[in-house]
mmCIF file of C-alpha atoms in Angstrom:
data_model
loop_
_atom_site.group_PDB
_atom_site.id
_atom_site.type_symbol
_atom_site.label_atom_id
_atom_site.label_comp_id
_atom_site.label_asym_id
_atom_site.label_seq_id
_atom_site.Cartn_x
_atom_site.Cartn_y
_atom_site.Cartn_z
ATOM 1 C CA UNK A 1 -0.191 -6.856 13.329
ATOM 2 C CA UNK A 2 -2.338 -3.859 13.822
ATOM 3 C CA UNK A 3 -6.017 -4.754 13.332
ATOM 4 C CA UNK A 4 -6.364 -1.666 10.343
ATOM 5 C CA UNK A 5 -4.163 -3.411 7.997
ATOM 6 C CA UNK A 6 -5.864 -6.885 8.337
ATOM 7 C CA UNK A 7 -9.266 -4.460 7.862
ATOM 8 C CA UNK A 8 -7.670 -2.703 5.131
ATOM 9 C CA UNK A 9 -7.239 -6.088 2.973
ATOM 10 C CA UNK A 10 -10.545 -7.137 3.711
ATOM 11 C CA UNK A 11 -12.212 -4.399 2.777
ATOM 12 C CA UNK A 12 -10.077 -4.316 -0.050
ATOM 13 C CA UNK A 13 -11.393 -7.952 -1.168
ATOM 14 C CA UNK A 14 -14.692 -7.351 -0.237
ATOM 15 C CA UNK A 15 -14.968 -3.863 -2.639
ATOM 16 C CA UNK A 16 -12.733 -5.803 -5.475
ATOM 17 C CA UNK A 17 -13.758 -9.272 -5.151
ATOM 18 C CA UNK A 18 -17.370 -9.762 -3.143
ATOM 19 C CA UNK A 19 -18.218 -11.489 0.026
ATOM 20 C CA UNK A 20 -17.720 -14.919 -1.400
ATOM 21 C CA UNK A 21 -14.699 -14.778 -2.165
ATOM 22 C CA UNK A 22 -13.633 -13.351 1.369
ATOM 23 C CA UNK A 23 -15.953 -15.970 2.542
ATOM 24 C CA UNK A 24 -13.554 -18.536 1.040
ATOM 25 C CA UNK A 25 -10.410 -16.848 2.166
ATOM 26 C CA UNK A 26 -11.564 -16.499 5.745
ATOM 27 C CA UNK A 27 -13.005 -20.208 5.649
ATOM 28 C CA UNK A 28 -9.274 -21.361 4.235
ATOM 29 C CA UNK A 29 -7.023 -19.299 6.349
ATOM 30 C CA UNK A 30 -9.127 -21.014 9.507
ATOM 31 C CA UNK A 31 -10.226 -17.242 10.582
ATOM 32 C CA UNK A 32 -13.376 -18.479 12.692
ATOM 33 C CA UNK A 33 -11.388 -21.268 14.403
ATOM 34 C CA UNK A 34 -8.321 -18.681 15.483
ATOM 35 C CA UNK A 35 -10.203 -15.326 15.960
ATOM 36 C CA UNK A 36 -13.736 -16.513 16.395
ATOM 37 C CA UNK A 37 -14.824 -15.069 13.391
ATOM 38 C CA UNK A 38 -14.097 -13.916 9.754
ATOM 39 C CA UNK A 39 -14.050 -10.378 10.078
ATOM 40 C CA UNK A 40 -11.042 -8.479 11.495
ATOM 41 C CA UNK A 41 -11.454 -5.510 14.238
ATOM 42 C CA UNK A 42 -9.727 -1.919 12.518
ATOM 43 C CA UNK A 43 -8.695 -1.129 16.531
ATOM 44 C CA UNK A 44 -7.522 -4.450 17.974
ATOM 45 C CA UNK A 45 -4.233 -6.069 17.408
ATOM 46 C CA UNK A 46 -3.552 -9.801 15.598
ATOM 47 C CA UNK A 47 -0.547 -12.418 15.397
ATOM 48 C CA UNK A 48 1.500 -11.270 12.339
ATOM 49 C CA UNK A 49 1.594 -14.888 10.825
ATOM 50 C CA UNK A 50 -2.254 -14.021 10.089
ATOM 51 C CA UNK A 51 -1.530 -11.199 7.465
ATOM 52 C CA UNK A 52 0.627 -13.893 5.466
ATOM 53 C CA UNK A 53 -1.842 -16.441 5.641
ATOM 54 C CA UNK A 54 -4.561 -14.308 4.684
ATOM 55 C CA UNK A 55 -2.930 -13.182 1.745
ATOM 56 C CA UNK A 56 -1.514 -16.152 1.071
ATOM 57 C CA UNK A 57 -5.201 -17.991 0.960
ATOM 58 C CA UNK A 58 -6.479 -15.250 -1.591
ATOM 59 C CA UNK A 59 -3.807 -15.750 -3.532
ATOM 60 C CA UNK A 60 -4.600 -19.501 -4.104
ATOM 61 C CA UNK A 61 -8.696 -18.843 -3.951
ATOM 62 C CA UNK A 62 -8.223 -15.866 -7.139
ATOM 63 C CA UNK A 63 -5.423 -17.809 -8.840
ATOM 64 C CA UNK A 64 -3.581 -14.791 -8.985
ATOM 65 C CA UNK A 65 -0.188 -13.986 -7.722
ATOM 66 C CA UNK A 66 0.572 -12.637 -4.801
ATOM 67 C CA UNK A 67 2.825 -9.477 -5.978
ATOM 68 C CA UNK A 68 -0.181 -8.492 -8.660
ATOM 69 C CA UNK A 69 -3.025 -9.047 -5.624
ATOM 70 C CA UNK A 70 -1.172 -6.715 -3.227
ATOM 71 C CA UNK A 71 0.155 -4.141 -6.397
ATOM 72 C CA UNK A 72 -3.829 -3.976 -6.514
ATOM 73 C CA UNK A 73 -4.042 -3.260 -2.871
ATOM 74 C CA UNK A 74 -2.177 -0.421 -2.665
ATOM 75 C CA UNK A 75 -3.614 1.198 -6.153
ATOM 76 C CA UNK A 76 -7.195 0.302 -4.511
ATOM 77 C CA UNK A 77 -6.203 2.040 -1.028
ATOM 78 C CA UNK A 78 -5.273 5.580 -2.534
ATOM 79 C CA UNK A 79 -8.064 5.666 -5.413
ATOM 80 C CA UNK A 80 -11.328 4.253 -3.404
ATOM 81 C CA UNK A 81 -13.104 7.214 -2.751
ATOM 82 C CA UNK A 82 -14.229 5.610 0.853
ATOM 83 C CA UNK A 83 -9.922 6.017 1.497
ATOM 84 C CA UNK A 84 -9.741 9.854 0.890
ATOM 85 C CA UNK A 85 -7.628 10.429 4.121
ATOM 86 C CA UNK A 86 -5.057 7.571 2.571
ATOM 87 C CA UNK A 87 -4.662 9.977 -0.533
ATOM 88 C CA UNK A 88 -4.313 12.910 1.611
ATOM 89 C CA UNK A 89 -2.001 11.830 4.174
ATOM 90 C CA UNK A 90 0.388 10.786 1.180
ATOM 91 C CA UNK A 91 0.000 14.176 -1.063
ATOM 92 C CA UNK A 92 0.936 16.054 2.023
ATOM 93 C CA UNK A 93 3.929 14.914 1.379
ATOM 94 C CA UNK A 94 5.103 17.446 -1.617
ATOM 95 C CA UNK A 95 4.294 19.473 -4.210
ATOM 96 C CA UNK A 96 5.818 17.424 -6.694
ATOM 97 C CA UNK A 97 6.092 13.868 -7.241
ATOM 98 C CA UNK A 98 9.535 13.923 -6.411
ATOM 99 C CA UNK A 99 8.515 15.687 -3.001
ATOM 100 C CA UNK A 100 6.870 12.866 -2.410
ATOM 101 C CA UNK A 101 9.088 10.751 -2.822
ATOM 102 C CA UNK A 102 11.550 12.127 -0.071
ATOM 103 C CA UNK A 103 8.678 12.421 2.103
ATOM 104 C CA UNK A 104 7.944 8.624 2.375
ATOM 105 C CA UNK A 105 11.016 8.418 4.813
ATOM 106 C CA UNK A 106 9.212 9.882 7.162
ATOM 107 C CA UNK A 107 5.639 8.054 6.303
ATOM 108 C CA UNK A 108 5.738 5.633 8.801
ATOM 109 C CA UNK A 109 6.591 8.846 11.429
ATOM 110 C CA UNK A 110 2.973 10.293 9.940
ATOM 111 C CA UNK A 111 1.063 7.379 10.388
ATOM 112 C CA UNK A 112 1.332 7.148 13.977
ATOM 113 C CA UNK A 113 0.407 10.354 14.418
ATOM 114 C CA UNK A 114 -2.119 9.344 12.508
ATOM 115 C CA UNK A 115 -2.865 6.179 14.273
ATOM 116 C CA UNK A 116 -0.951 5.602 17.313
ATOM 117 C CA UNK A 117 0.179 2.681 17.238
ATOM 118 C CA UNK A 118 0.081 1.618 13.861
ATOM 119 C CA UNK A 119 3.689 0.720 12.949
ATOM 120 C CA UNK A 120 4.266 0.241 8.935
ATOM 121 C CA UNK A 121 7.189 -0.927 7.415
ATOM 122 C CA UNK A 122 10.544 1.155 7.755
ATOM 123 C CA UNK A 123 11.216 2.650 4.359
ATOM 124 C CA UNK A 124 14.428 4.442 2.487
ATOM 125 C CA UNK A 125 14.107 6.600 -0.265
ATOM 126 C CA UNK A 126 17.751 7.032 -2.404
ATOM 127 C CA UNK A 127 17.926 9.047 -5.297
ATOM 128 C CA UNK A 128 20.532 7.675 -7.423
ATOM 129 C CA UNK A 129 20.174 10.679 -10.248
ATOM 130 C CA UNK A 130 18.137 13.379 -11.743
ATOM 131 C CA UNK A 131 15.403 10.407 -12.741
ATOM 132 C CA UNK A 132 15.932 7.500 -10.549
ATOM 133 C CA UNK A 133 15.368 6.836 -6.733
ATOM 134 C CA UNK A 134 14.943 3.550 -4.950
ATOM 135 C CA UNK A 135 12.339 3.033 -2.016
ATOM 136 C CA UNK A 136 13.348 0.106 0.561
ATOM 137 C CA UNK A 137 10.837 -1.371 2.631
ATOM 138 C CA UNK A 138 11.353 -3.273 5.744
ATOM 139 C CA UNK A 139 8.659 -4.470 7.890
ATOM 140 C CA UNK A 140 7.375 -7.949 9.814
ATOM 141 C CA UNK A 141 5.941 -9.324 6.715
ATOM 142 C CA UNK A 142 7.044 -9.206 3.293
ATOM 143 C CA UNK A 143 4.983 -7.806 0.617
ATOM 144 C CA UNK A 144 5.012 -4.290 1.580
ATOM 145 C CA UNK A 145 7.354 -3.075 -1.218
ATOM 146 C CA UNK A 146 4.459 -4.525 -3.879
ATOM 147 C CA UNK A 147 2.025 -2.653 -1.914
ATOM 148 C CA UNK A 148 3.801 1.170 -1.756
ATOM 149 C CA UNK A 149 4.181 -0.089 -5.489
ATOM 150 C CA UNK A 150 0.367 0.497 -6.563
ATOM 151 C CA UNK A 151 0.216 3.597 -4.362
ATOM 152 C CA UNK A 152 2.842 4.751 -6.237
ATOM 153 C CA UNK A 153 1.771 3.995 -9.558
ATOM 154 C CA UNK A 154 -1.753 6.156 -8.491
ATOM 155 C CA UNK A 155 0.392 8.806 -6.630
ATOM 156 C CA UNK A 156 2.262 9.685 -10.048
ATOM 157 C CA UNK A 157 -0.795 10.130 -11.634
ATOM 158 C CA UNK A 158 -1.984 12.293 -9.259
ATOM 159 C CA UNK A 159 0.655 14.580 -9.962
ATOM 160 C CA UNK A 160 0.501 14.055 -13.561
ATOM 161 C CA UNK A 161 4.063 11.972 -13.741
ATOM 162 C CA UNK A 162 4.664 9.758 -15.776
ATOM 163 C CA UNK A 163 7.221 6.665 -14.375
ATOM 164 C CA UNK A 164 8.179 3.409 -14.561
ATOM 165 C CA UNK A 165 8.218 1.246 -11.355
ATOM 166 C CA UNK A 166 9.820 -2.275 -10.435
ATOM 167 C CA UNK A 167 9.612 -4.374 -7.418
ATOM 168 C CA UNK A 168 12.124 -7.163 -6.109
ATOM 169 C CA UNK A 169 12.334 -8.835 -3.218
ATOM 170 C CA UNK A 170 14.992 -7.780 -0.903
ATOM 171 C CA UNK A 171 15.392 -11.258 1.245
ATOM 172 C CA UNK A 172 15.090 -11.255 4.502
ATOM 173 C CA UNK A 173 11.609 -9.590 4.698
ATOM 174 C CA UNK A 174 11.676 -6.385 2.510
ATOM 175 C CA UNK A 175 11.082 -5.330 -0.997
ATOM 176 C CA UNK A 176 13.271 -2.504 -3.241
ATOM 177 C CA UNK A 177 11.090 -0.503 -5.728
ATOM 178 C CA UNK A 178 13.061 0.992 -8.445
ATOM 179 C CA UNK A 179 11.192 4.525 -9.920
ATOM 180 C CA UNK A 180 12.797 6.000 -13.281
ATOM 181 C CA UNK A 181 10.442 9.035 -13.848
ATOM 182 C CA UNK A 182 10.021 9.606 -17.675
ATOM 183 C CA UNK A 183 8.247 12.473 -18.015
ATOM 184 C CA UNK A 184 7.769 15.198 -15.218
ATOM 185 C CA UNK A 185 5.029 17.126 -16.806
ATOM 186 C CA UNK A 186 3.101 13.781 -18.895
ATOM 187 C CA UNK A 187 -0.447 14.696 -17.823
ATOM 188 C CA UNK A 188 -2.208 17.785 -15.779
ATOM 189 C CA UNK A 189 -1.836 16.816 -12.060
ATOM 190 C CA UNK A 190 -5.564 16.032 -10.258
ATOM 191 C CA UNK A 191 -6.099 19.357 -7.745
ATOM 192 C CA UNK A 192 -5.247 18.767 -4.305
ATOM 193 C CA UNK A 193 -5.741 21.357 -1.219
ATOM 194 C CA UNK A 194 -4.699 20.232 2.144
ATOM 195 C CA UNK A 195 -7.950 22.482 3.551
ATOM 196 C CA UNK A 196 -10.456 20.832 1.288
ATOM 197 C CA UNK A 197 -11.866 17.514 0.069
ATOM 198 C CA UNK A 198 -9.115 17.185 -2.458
#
């Protein structure tokens, strides 16, 4: 697993939760006694079965579960203002919400250009109607789906849409999100220029 998403979540815990409760995730998930120490490296590269287990510990140390922790994740990763280029990299996307939508085929493609070799999950956007459109995710780890689900929910209100999203698990490792958009035009969209801060 690529070092920035095992960054990402800590920082994410750290900002949400404070250092002792990433103190008591890395102590549980062993981090110090696999890695040498608790924090992870944005640039190296880790065993997958540490993402799980990391999440996993969190899930147990908050008493929370595991689809709500990582729903927060991906809400927190597109509206912390230290994650601007997140936001940006997604609203390049379209114009619309429903651009975006269609555009998160090709977000893994974007990413590595981004970061090289950062591989995220694959992901399939259907659009079963004038209203409704699925999003698969596929990846190494399951969860990912729960994740794209709070960037979604933010994402919409970027672009002043208002929808309703559900997650399920899509066994083997992969989630299905299902959007029905309610209301095009709920809310003014936030201002976004691809040649400014945003």
């Amino acid at each position: 697993m690529h070092g920035l998403i095992n960054h990402t979540i800590q920082r994410f815990v750290l900002d949400s939760f404070g250092h002792r409760v990433w103190a008591q995730v890395a102590l549980r998930a062993d981090l110090c006694a696999v890695m040498g120490t608790a924090d992870f490296e944005p640039m190296l590269t880790y065993d997958d079965a540490i993402t799980p287990r990391v999440i996993n510990r969190l899930s147990a140390v908050m008493k929370r579960a595991i689809p709500d922790l990582l729903e927060d994740l991906g809400a927190w990763l597109v509206s912390n203002p230290d994650r601007e280029g997140v936001r940006r990299l997604l609203r390049f996307g379209g114009d619309d919400f429903e651009e975006f939508l269609h555009s998160l085929n090709d977000l893994p493609e974007r990413a590595t250009l981004a970061v090289e070799d950062l591989q995220l999950p694959q992901m399939e956007v259907a659009q079963l109607d004038d209203w409704r459109f699925t999003l698969t995710c596929r990846g190494k780890v399951q969860g990912f789906g729960y994740v794209m689900m709070g960037v979604m929910r933010v994402i919409a209100d970027d672009y002043g849409t208002l929808a309703l999203l559900d997650c399920k698990a899509a066994p083997p490792e992969g989630e299905v999100i299902t959007v029905t958009i309610i209301d095009r035009h709920y809310a003014q969209g936030r201002s976004f220029d691809l040649g400014a801060g945003g």
